[in-house]
Steps between C-alpha positions, in 0.01 A plus 500: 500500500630825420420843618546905379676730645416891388743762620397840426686808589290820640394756257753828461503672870474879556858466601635298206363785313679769688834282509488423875607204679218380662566153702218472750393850492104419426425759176190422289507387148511812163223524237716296317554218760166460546464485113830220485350281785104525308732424111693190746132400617364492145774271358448257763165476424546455136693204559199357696696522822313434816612527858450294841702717712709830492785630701598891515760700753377748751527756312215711301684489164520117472190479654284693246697367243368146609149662529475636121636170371221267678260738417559471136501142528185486673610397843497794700394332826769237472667421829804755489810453757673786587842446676804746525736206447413587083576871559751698314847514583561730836748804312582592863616850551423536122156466501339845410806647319547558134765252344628832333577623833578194664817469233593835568487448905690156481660468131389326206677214549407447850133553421505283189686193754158517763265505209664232247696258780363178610625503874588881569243694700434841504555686843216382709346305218497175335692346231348252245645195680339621860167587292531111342571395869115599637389407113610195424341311846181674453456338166575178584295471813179725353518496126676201410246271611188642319713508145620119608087368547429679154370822583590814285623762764509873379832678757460865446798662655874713372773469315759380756226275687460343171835482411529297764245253394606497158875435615423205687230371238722519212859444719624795398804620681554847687710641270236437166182605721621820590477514116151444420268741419170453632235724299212671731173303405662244343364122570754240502309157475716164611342137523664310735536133487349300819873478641489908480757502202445705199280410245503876263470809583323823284564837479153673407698859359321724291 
């Protein structure tokens, strides 16, 4: 038996529009986040998806984000877990400032080694690997086991949450996640095999 496992990352924030690190700060979703998580909705529903269960972080931009996509798949009452282990990466004493700034505070090259490292942490904050560390547990205890009976679990959360997911789903090391670009209101659709392994994975872009 194999399940599906939808990753979706939240609609553009007010503070990816105005360049600002953002980390656990809770800021609401743009016009055109709401319109990217409503598009990533309406994809899923073309391909006839339907969900039993949906996981989202604690925070308002994932959350409506997971809202607008069950809604346009007709399941807006669906039973919806909310749990900060999914939220964004903690920036730490950069949460609130303008990367433009931040590089001119700390360096370029400093700033560029907290946001693109795997295991470097920003002061007071969290570095991918620590961000994996509350990740990675939560997935196998919570979500693992719905995808593993054959359910089709939506996760609406971030970039770095997912990030984390998708490293350990496709066993991709530290160095090549800090790579990958994660798209706002993207899905990513896997099937796993009954032993959890990797049976594809989709990119719904454009």
């Amino acid at each position: 038996m194999s399940g599906t496992l939808v990753l979706v990352r939240h609609g553009q924030s007010e503070w990816n529009l105005k360049n600002l690190f953002t980390g656990w700060r809770d800021v609401d979703l743009t016009e055109q986040g709401h319109k990217e998580a409503k598009e990533a909705g309406a994809k899923l529903k073309a391909r006839g998806l339907k969900f039993d269960i949906a996981f989202t972080s604690a925070l308002i931009r994932a959350q409506k984000t997971c809202q607008h996509i069950l809604d346009a798949v007709g399941q807006s009452e669906l039973k919806t877990i909310r749990d900060q282990a999914l939220n964004e990466r903690d920036y730490g004493d950069l949460s609130g400032l303008n990367k433009d700034d931040a590089r001119k505070k700390w360096g370029e090259e400093q700033v560029h080694i907290w946001r693109r490292s795997y295991d470097v942490s920003p002061p007071g904050g969290e570095s991918l690997k620590d961000t994996g560390a509350r990740v990675w547990p939560y997935y196998l205890h919570d979500l693992q086991p719905h995808v593993l009976r054959g359910e089709t679990v939506l996760v609406a959360a971030h970039g770095n949450s997912l990030r984390a997911l998708i490293m350990a789903l496709d066993g991709k090391s530290g160095e090549e996640i800090v790579k990958l670009e994660l798209g706002t209101g993207v899905p990513v659709i896997y099937k796993l095999n009954a032993d959890s392994t990797v049976a594809s994975k989709e990119v719904l872009e454009g």
